Coordinates of C-alpha atoms in Angstrom, one line a residue:
M1 CA 32.7 -40.6 28.7
H2 CA 34.0 -37.2 29.4
R3 CA 34.9 -35.0 26.4
A4 CA 38.5 -34.6 27.7
A5 CA 38.9 -38.3 27.9
A6 CA 37.5 -38.8 24.4
L7 CA 40.2 -36.4 23.1
G8 CA 42.9 -38.4 24.8
G9 CA 42.8 -36.2 27.9
R10 CA 43.6 -33.1 25.9
L11 CA 41.1 -30.2 25.6
P12 CA 41.4 -28.3 22.3
R13 CA 43.0 -24.9 22.6
A14 CA 40.2 -22.2 22.5
L15 CA 39.8 -20.8 19.0
P16 CA 40.3 -17.0 19.0
R17 CA 37.2 -14.9 18.4
L18 CA 37.4 -13.3 15.0
R19 CA 35.6 -10.2 13.9
G20 CA 33.5 -10.2 10.7
R21 CA 36.2 -9.2 8.3
E22 CA 38.8 -11.5 10.0
R23 CA 36.4 -14.4 9.7
S24 CA 35.9 -13.8 6.0
G25 CA 39.7 -13.6 5.6
A26 CA 40.2 -16.8 7.6
A27 CA 37.5 -18.6 5.5
A28 CA 39.2 -17.4 2.3
K29 CA 42.6 -18.8 3.5
L30 CA 40.9 -22.1 4.2
G31 CA 39.7 -22.1 0.5
R32 CA 36.0 -21.5 1.3
E33 CA 34.5 -18.5 -0.4
R34 CA 31.0 -17.3 0.4
I35 CA 28.4 -18.6 -2.1
L36 CA 26.1 -15.6 -1.7
T37 CA 27.8 -12.2 -2.2
P38 CA 26.6 -8.8 -3.4
E39 CA 28.1 -9.8 -6.8
S40 CA 26.5 -13.2 -7.0
M41 CA 23.0 -12.4 -5.6
N42 CA 20.0 -12.0 -7.8
P43 CA 20.4 -8.6 -9.5
Q44 CA 16.7 -8.1 -9.7
V45 CA 16.4 -8.2 -5.9
K46 CA 19.3 -5.7 -5.7
A47 CA 17.3 -3.4 -8.0
V48 CA 14.3 -3.4 -5.7
E49 CA 13.6 -0.2 -3.8
Y50 CA 10.8 0.5 -1.3
A51 CA 10.9 4.1 -0.1
V52 CA 8.1 3.8 2.4
R53 CA 10.4 1.7 4.6
G54 CA 13.7 3.0 3.1
P55 CA 16.7 4.9 4.4
I56 CA 14.7 7.6 6.2
V57 CA 12.9 5.0 8.2
L58 CA 16.1 3.3 9.2
K59 CA 17.4 6.6 10.4
A60 CA 14.2 7.2 12.4
G61 CA 14.8 3.8 14.1
E62 CA 18.4 4.8 15.0
I63 CA 17.1 8.1 16.5
E64 CA 14.5 6.2 18.5
L65 CA 17.2 4.0 20.0
E66 CA 19.3 7.1 20.9
L67 CA 16.3 8.7 22.7
Q68 CA 15.8 5.5 24.6
R69 CA 19.5 5.6 25.7
G70 CA 18.9 9.2 27.0
I71 CA 20.7 11.1 24.3
K72 CA 19.3 14.6 24.2
K73 CA 17.4 15.7 21.1
P74 CA 15.3 18.8 20.3
F75 CA 12.3 16.5 20.6
T76 CA 11.1 13.7 22.9
E77 CA 9.7 11.2 20.3
V78 CA 9.9 10.1 16.7
I79 CA 6.5 10.5 14.9
K80 CA 6.4 8.0 12.1
A81 CA 4.2 9.7 9.6
N82 CA 5.8 7.7 6.7
I83 CA 3.2 4.9 6.5
G84 CA -0.5 4.4 6.5
D85 CA -0.7 2.3 9.7
A86 CA -3.9 3.4 11.3
H87 CA -3.8 1.5 14.6
A88 CA -0.1 2.4 15.2
M89 CA -1.3 6.0 15.0
G90 CA -3.9 5.4 17.7
Q91 CA -7.0 4.6 15.7
Q92 CA -9.2 2.2 17.7
P93 CA -10.2 -1.2 16.1
I94 CA -13.8 -1.7 15.0
T95 CA -15.5 -3.6 17.8
F96 CA -17.6 -5.9 15.6
L97 CA -14.6 -7.0 13.6
R98 CA -12.5 -7.8 16.6
Q99 CA -15.5 -9.7 18.3
V100 CA -15.9 -12.0 15.3
V101 CA -12.2 -12.6 15.1
A102 CA -12.1 -13.4 18.9
L103 CA -15.0 -15.9 18.5
C104 CA -13.3 -17.6 15.6
T105 CA -9.9 -17.7 17.3
Y106 CA -11.3 -19.1 20.5
P107 CA -14.7 -20.8 19.8
N108 CA -15.3 -21.5 23.5
L109 CA -16.4 -17.9 23.6
L110 CA -19.5 -18.8 21.5
D111 CA -21.1 -19.8 24.8
S112 CA -20.4 -16.4 26.4
P113 CA -23.3 -14.0 27.0
N114 CA -20.9 -11.1 26.4
F115 CA -21.1 -11.3 22.6
P116 CA -24.0 -10.2 20.4
E117 CA -25.8 -12.9 18.6
D118 CA -25.0 -11.5 15.1
T119 CA -21.2 -11.8 15.8
K120 CA -21.8 -15.4 16.8
N121 CA -23.7 -16.2 13.7
R122 CA -20.9 -14.7 11.5
A123 CA -18.3 -16.7 13.5
R124 CA -20.2 -20.0 13.2
R125 CA -20.6 -19.6 9.5
I126 CA -16.9 -18.9 8.9
L127 CA -15.8 -21.8 11.2
Q128 CA -18.1 -24.2 9.3
G129 CA -16.2 -23.2 6.1
C130 CA -12.8 -24.1 7.8
G131 CA -11.3 -27.5 7.9
G132 CA -12.0 -29.1 11.3
N133 CA -14.0 -26.0 12.2
S134 CA -10.7 -24.3 13.0
L135 CA -9.1 -21.1 11.9
G136 CA -5.8 -22.9 12.3
S137 CA -6.4 -25.2 9.3
Y138 CA -5.3 -24.5 5.7
S139 CA -7.9 -23.2 3.4
A140 CA -8.2 -23.8 -0.4
S141 CA -5.5 -21.9 -2.2
Q142 CA -8.1 -19.4 -3.6
G143 CA -9.5 -18.8 -0.2
V144 CA -12.4 -20.1 2.0
H145 CA -15.3 -20.6 -0.3
C146 CA -18.0 -18.9 1.9
I147 CA -15.8 -15.8 2.2
R148 CA -15.4 -15.6 -1.6
E149 CA -19.2 -15.8 -1.8
D150 CA -19.5 -12.9 0.7
V151 CA -16.9 -10.9 -1.4
A152 CA -18.9 -11.5 -4.6
S153 CA -22.1 -10.4 -2.8
Y154 CA -20.4 -7.2 -1.5
I155 CA -19.2 -6.3 -5.0
E156 CA -22.7 -6.8 -6.4
R157 CA -24.2 -4.5 -3.7
R158 CA -21.4 -1.9 -4.2
D159 CA -21.8 -1.8 -7.9
G160 CA -25.6 -1.7 -8.0
G161 CA -26.3 -5.2 -9.1
V162 CA -23.4 -5.8 -11.5
P163 CA -22.8 -9.6 -11.3
A164 CA -19.8 -11.0 -9.5
D165 CA -18.8 -14.7 -9.5
P166 CA -17.1 -16.2 -6.4
D167 CA -14.9 -18.2 -8.9
N168 CA -13.3 -15.0 -10.0
I169 CA -12.4 -14.0 -6.5
Y170 CA -9.0 -14.8 -5.0
L171 CA -8.3 -14.0 -1.4
T172 CA -4.8 -12.6 -0.9
T173 CA -2.3 -11.7 1.8
G174 CA -3.2 -8.0 1.6
A175 CA -3.7 -6.3 -1.8
S176 CA 0.0 -6.3 -2.3
D177 CA 0.1 -10.1 -2.7
G178 CA -2.6 -10.0 -5.3
I179 CA -0.9 -7.3 -7.3
A180 CA 2.5 -9.1 -7.2
T181 CA 0.9 -12.4 -8.2
I182 CA -1.0 -11.1 -11.2
L183 CA 2.0 -9.2 -12.4
K184 CA 4.1 -12.4 -12.1
I185 CA 1.7 -14.1 -14.6
L186 CA 1.6 -11.1 -16.9
V187 CA 5.3 -10.5 -17.3
S188 CA 7.1 -12.3 -20.1
G189 CA 9.5 -11.8 -23.1
G190 CA 13.0 -10.4 -23.5
G191 CA 14.6 -7.5 -25.3
K192 CA 12.0 -5.3 -27.1
S193 CA 9.3 -7.8 -26.4
R194 CA 9.7 -7.5 -22.6
T195 CA 6.5 -6.7 -20.8
G196 CA 6.0 -3.0 -20.2
V197 CA 3.9 -2.1 -17.1
M198 CA 2.4 1.4 -17.1
I199 CA 2.3 3.0 -13.6
P200 CA 1.2 6.5 -12.5
I201 CA 3.9 8.9 -11.3
P202 CA 3.8 9.6 -8.4
Q203 CA 3.2 5.9 -7.7
Y204 CA 3.0 3.6 -4.7
P205 CA 6.5 2.0 -4.6
L206 CA 5.2 -1.5 -4.5
Y207 CA 4.7 -1.3 -8.2
S208 CA 8.2 -0.2 -9.1
A209 CA 9.6 -2.8 -6.6
V210 CA 7.7 -5.7 -8.2
I211 CA 8.5 -4.5 -11.7
S212 CA 12.2 -4.5 -10.8
E213 CA 12.0 -7.9 -9.1
L214 CA 10.3 -9.4 -12.2
D215 CA 12.7 -7.7 -14.6
A216 CA 9.8 -6.1 -16.5
V217 CA 9.9 -2.6 -17.9
Q218 CA 8.5 0.3 -15.9
V219 CA 6.5 2.7 -18.2
N220 CA 5.8 6.0 -16.4
Y221 CA 2.7 8.2 -17.1
Y222 CA 2.5 11.4 -15.2
L223 CA -0.5 12.6 -13.2
D224 CA -1.4 16.3 -13.7
E225 CA -0.4 18.1 -10.5
E226 CA -1.7 21.4 -11.9
N227 CA -5.1 19.8 -12.2
C228 CA -5.4 18.1 -8.8
W229 CA -3.4 15.1 -9.9
A230 CA -5.9 14.2 -12.6
L231 CA -5.3 11.4 -15.1
D232 CA -5.1 12.6 -18.7
V233 CA -5.6 10.0 -21.4
N234 CA -3.3 12.1 -23.7
E235 CA -0.5 11.4 -21.3
L236 CA -1.3 7.7 -21.3
R237 CA -1.1 7.8 -25.1
R238 CA 2.3 9.6 -25.0
A239 CA 3.6 7.1 -22.6
V240 CA 2.5 4.0 -24.5
N241 CA 3.6 5.3 -27.9
E242 CA 7.1 6.0 -26.5
A243 CA 7.3 2.7 -24.7
K244 CA 6.5 0.7 -27.9
E245 CA 10.0 1.7 -29.1
Y246 CA 11.7 -0.4 -26.4
C247 CA 9.2 -2.9 -24.9
N248 CA 5.8 -4.4 -25.2
P249 CA 3.3 -2.4 -23.1
K250 CA 0.8 -4.9 -21.8
V251 CA -0.4 -3.7 -18.4
L252 CA -1.9 -0.4 -17.2
C253 CA -2.1 0.2 -13.4
I254 CA -4.4 2.7 -11.8
I255 CA -4.6 3.7 -8.1
N256 CA -8.0 5.2 -7.2
P257 CA -8.3 6.9 -4.8
G258 CA -4.7 7.8 -5.3
N259 CA -1.7 7.0 -3.2
P260 CA 0.4 9.1 -2.5
T261 CA -1.6 11.9 -4.2
G262 CA -5.1 11.5 -2.7
Q263 CA -7.1 12.3 -5.9
V264 CA -10.4 10.5 -6.7
Q265 CA -10.9 9.8 -10.4
S266 CA -14.1 11.0 -12.1
R267 CA -16.4 8.6 -13.8
K268 CA -15.6 10.2 -17.2
C269 CA -11.9 9.6 -16.5
I270 CA -12.5 6.0 -15.7
E271 CA -14.5 5.5 -18.9
D272 CA -11.7 7.2 -20.9
V273 CA -9.1 4.8 -19.3
I274 CA -11.2 1.7 -20.0
H275 CA -11.6 2.8 -23.6
F276 CA -7.9 3.4 -23.9
A277 CA -7.1 -0.1 -22.4
W278 CA -9.6 -1.6 -24.9
E279 CA -8.1 0.3 -27.8
E280 CA -4.5 -0.5 -26.9
K281 CA -5.1 -4.1 -25.7
L282 CA -3.9 -3.5 -22.2
F283 CA -4.6 -5.6 -19.1
L284 CA -6.0 -3.2 -16.4
L285 CA -5.0 -3.4 -12.8
A286 CA -7.3 -1.3 -10.5
D287 CA -5.9 -0.7 -7.1
E288 CA -9.0 0.3 -5.1
V289 CA -7.9 -0.2 -1.5
Y290 CA -9.0 3.3 -0.5
Q291 CA -12.5 3.0 -1.9
D292 CA -14.0 3.9 1.5
N293 CA -11.7 6.9 1.9
V294 CA -13.4 9.7 -0.1
Y295 CA -13.7 13.1 1.7
S296 CA -14.5 15.8 -0.9
E297 CA -18.2 16.3 -1.2
D298 CA -18.0 16.7 -5.0
C299 CA -16.2 13.4 -5.4
Q300 CA -17.5 9.8 -5.5
F301 CA -15.8 6.5 -5.8
Y302 CA -16.7 4.5 -8.9
S303 CA -15.2 1.0 -9.3
F304 CA -13.6 0.1 -12.6
K305 CA -15.7 -3.0 -12.6
K306 CA -19.0 -1.1 -12.4
V307 CA -18.0 1.4 -15.1
L308 CA -16.7 -1.4 -17.3
Y309 CA -20.1 -3.2 -17.2
E310 CA -22.1 0.0 -17.8
M311 CA -20.0 0.7 -20.9
G312 CA -21.7 -2.2 -22.7
P313 CA -20.8 -5.8 -23.9
E314 CA -18.1 -4.7 -26.3
Y315 CA -16.1 -3.6 -23.3
Y316 CA -17.2 -5.9 -20.5
S317 CA -16.8 -9.0 -22.6
N318 CA -13.3 -8.1 -23.7
V319 CA -11.3 -5.8 -21.3
E320 CA -9.3 -7.9 -18.9
L321 CA -9.4 -6.4 -15.4
A322 CA -8.0 -7.3 -12.0
S323 CA -9.2 -5.1 -9.1
F324 CA -8.0 -5.2 -5.5
H325 CA -9.2 -4.4 -2.0
S326 CA -7.8 -4.8 1.5
T327 CA -8.5 -4.8 5.2
S328 CA -5.6 -2.4 5.8
K329 CA -7.2 0.9 4.8
G330 CA -10.8 2.2 4.7
Y331 CA -12.2 2.7 8.2
M332 CA -10.8 -0.7 9.4
G333 CA -7.1 0.0 9.4
E334 CA -6.4 -3.7 10.1
C335 CA -2.9 -3.7 8.5
G336 CA -1.5 -6.5 10.6
Y337 CA -4.1 -9.1 9.5
R338 CA -2.9 -8.9 5.9
G339 CA -6.3 -9.6 4.5
G340 CA -7.3 -8.7 0.9
Y341 CA -9.0 -9.9 -2.3
M342 CA -8.5 -9.8 -6.0
E343 CA -11.3 -10.0 -8.5
V344 CA -10.3 -10.9 -12.1
V345 CA -12.7 -10.7 -15.0
N346 CA -12.3 -11.9 -18.6
L347 CA -9.3 -14.1 -17.6
H348 CA -8.5 -16.9 -20.2
P349 CA -9.8 -20.2 -18.8
E350 CA -6.4 -21.9 -19.0
I351 CA -4.8 -18.9 -17.2
K352 CA -7.3 -19.3 -14.3
G353 CA -5.8 -22.7 -13.8
Q354 CA -2.3 -21.3 -13.9
L355 CA -3.2 -18.6 -11.4
V356 CA -4.6 -21.1 -8.9
K357 CA -1.5 -23.3 -9.4
L358 CA 0.8 -20.3 -8.6
L359 CA -1.3 -19.4 -5.6
S360 CA -1.2 -23.1 -4.4
V361 CA 2.6 -22.8 -4.1
R362 CA 2.2 -20.6 -1.0
L363 CA -0.7 -22.9 0.2
C364 CA -3.1 -20.2 1.2
P365 CA -3.3 -16.7 2.5
P366 CA -3.5 -16.4 6.4
V367 CA -7.0 -17.6 7.3
S368 CA -7.3 -14.9 10.0
G369 CA -6.7 -12.3 7.3
Q370 CA -9.4 -14.0 5.2
L371 CA -11.7 -13.8 8.2
A372 CA -11.0 -10.0 8.6
M373 CA -11.8 -9.5 4.9
D374 CA -15.1 -11.3 5.3
I375 CA -16.2 -9.0 8.1
V376 CA -15.3 -5.9 5.9
V377 CA -17.5 -7.2 3.1
N378 CA -20.2 -8.6 5.3
P379 CA -20.7 -6.0 8.1
P380 CA -23.8 -5.7 10.4
I381 CA -27.0 -4.6 8.6
P382 CA -29.9 -2.4 9.9
G383 CA -31.9 -4.5 12.3
E384 CA -29.0 -6.5 13.6
E385 CA -27.8 -6.1 17.2
S386 CA -24.4 -4.7 16.4
F387 CA -25.4 -2.4 13.6
E388 CA -25.8 0.9 15.6
Q389 CA -22.4 0.6 17.3
F390 CA -20.7 -0.5 14.1
N391 CA -22.1 2.3 12.1
R392 CA -21.2 4.9 14.8
E393 CA -17.6 3.7 14.9
K394 CA -17.3 3.6 11.1
Q395 CA -18.7 7.1 10.6
F396 CA -16.5 8.4 13.4
V397 CA -13.3 7.2 11.7
L398 CA -14.3 8.4 8.3
S399 CA -15.6 11.8 9.4
N400 CA -12.4 12.3 11.5
L401 CA -10.2 11.5 8.4
A402 CA -12.2 14.0 6.4
K403 CA -11.6 16.7 9.0
K404 CA -7.9 15.8 9.1
A405 CA -7.7 15.9 5.3
K406 CA -9.1 19.5 5.2
L407 CA -6.9 20.6 8.1
T408 CA -3.8 19.3 6.5
E409 CA -4.5 20.9 3.1
D410 CA -5.4 24.3 4.7
L411 CA -2.4 24.4 7.0
F412 CA 0.1 23.4 4.4
N413 CA -1.2 26.1 2.0
Q414 CA -0.6 28.8 4.6
V415 CA 3.1 28.0 4.6
P416 CA 5.3 30.0 2.1
G417 CA 7.1 27.6 -0.3
I418 CA 4.6 24.7 0.2
H419 CA 1.6 23.9 -2.0
C420 CA -0.8 21.1 -1.3
N421 CA -3.6 20.0 -3.7
P422 CA -7.0 19.1 -2.1
L423 CA -6.9 15.7 -0.3
Q424 CA -10.0 14.2 -2.0
G425 CA -9.4 10.7 -0.6
A426 CA -7.0 8.1 0.7
M427 CA -4.8 8.8 3.8
Y428 CA -1.9 11.0 2.7
A429 CA -0.8 14.5 1.8
F430 CA 1.7 14.9 -1.0
P431 CA 2.6 18.6 -0.8
R432 CA 5.0 20.2 -3.2
I433 CA 8.0 22.0 -1.6
F434 CA 9.8 24.7 -3.4
L435 CA 13.5 24.4 -2.4
P436 CA 16.1 27.3 -2.8
T437 CA 19.0 26.7 -5.2
K438 CA 21.4 26.6 -2.2
A439 CA 19.5 23.8 -0.6
V440 CA 19.6 21.8 -3.9
E441 CA 23.4 22.4 -4.0
A442 CA 23.8 21.4 -0.3
A443 CA 21.9 18.1 -1.1
K444 CA 24.2 17.4 -4.0
A445 CA 27.2 17.9 -1.7
H446 CA 25.8 15.3 0.6
K447 CA 25.1 13.0 -2.4
M448 CA 21.3 13.1 -1.7
A449 CA 18.2 13.9 -3.7
P450 CA 17.1 17.4 -2.6
D451 CA 13.8 16.1 -1.1
M452 CA 15.7 13.3 0.8
F453 CA 18.0 16.0 2.2
Y454 CA 15.0 18.1 3.2
C455 CA 13.2 15.1 4.9
M456 CA 16.4 13.9 6.6
K457 CA 16.9 17.4 8.1
L458 CA 13.2 17.5 9.1
L459 CA 13.6 14.1 10.9
E460 CA 16.9 15.2 12.7
E461 CA 15.5 18.5 13.8
T462 CA 11.8 17.7 14.7
G463 CA 11.6 13.9 15.0
I464 CA 9.0 13.8 12.2
C465 CA 9.5 11.0 9.7
V466 CA 8.0 11.5 6.2
V467 CA 8.9 10.0 2.9
P468 CA 10.7 12.0 0.1
G469 CA 8.7 12.4 -3.1
S470 CA 11.6 11.0 -5.1
G471 CA 10.7 7.6 -3.5
F472 CA 7.3 7.8 -5.4
G473 CA 8.5 9.5 -8.6
Q474 CA 7.8 13.1 -9.5
R475 CA 8.4 15.4 -12.5
E476 CA 12.0 16.5 -13.0
G477 CA 12.8 19.6 -11.0
T478 CA 9.8 19.3 -8.6
Y479 CA 10.1 18.2 -5.0
H480 CA 7.5 16.7 -2.6
F481 CA 7.1 14.5 0.4
R482 CA 4.4 12.1 1.5
M483 CA 2.9 12.3 5.0
T484 CA 0.0 10.3 6.4
I485 CA -2.9 12.2 7.9
L486 CA -3.6 9.4 10.4
P487 CA -2.4 10.9 13.7
P488 CA -5.1 12.1 16.1
V489 CA -6.3 15.6 15.3
E490 CA -4.4 17.3 18.2
K491 CA -1.2 15.5 17.4
L492 CA -1.6 16.2 13.7
K493 CA -1.9 19.9 14.4
I494 CA 1.4 19.8 16.4
V495 CA 3.0 17.8 13.5
L496 CA 1.9 20.4 10.9
E497 CA 3.0 23.3 13.0
K498 CA 6.4 21.7 13.5
I499 CA 6.7 21.2 9.7
K500 CA 5.7 24.8 9.1
D501 CA 8.3 26.2 11.6
F502 CA 11.0 23.9 10.2
H503 CA 10.2 24.8 6.6
I504 CA 10.4 28.6 7.3
K505 CA 13.8 28.1 9.0
F506 CA 15.0 25.9 6.2
L507 CA 14.1 28.6 3.6
E508 CA 15.9 31.2 5.7
K509 CA 19.0 29.1 6.1
Y510 CA 19.3 28.4 2.3
A511 CA 17.9 31.6 1.0

């Protein structure tokens, strides 16, 4: 039966198209209010901010669209130096990693003569650990068991024989997922008993975002910019004593090597932090995703787990520690796979059950990400067919990053009104910019933080997108921005020269 006939031969008159506000008004007249409004939404979500993908990045996207439409700018492309996304910046994938992923994704390739035998052995072992020998099956909530075994073996090798138990390893959707999950379990209480989470300032905005979302209390401790962003235990003591007046400080977060600051903590510093956590009964979170990214010859990465065990049984039997690693950084730069792991030691047995329960709600982390993590912790070894190429590619990436770290530090320190501490590790520069009073006043007139005003002008005039220091936290009256050092060397030189020219003109304009 035709629709017209069903309606008695009459077609309904076409409803007028209403714009957004008109639709809302029409809905209100019909007695139907929206359930979800800015007033009714979860206030903790509204409080979340994430500067790395914040307003400056939205503006960069708008400018990209304008360039595509042929609108003339003083530049031809937007360079997104706001985020540590290695492959987006042109870094080539590690061949061995991609070969094993390809074999696991399409096992028919296991018969191909084009793949080395060691890649096939890795792939067969992982597939045997997957349901139905397929990467497309769910894994256990804690992760594929043989991959957790490989992570434990990696930690033991890295830490010179310090034991690691696969049962204490939790595979995660990037390190971020692990950090958010453990904080979810740690946060409790209300009023003055609300959980306080100590974070470094400057910090990686994931921490402040998760703390806001969980309605916990952010407790800032400041890194010492005058001393290459070192961590001073006296500053930890100040922060914890002040926080006890209004919350229950329960968690201490450390980022080493530092993001956004690029410092590498000394062994003595790590010992002091562990002693402080033991003394103050704090749960330690060690964000160690940049552990392969150490460039200064006088610096070395020490894991918190290794130092904890070497401090003796009084510490390693009592201090609760969760440490994190990821496929996204290091020499791999495999951000898109979202692979990571969390190792938790000295966790109460009942809490382990609660943690697995919480993880089971999201079923399991992506199995392809778990696979990528396995290849990071179980790379080719001397004597295997792929070792030479793997080692060559790995060393090329890391030596290139070391060169770019030194280049960035040196060029920034040649610019009047910019000071950059040595980039000892990680993937970023966090230079201090000295802004004239008139620039600060102009920022206020535009209702912007001074460093946001500076970064927005930089974007509009050069096409370079960096993140204002205010998005990471900084001492009152100081201004910074964070920039990744990942672009290829020649492009990085151009970026740094453009920032130099912009900065000098900016100082002249607001002198």
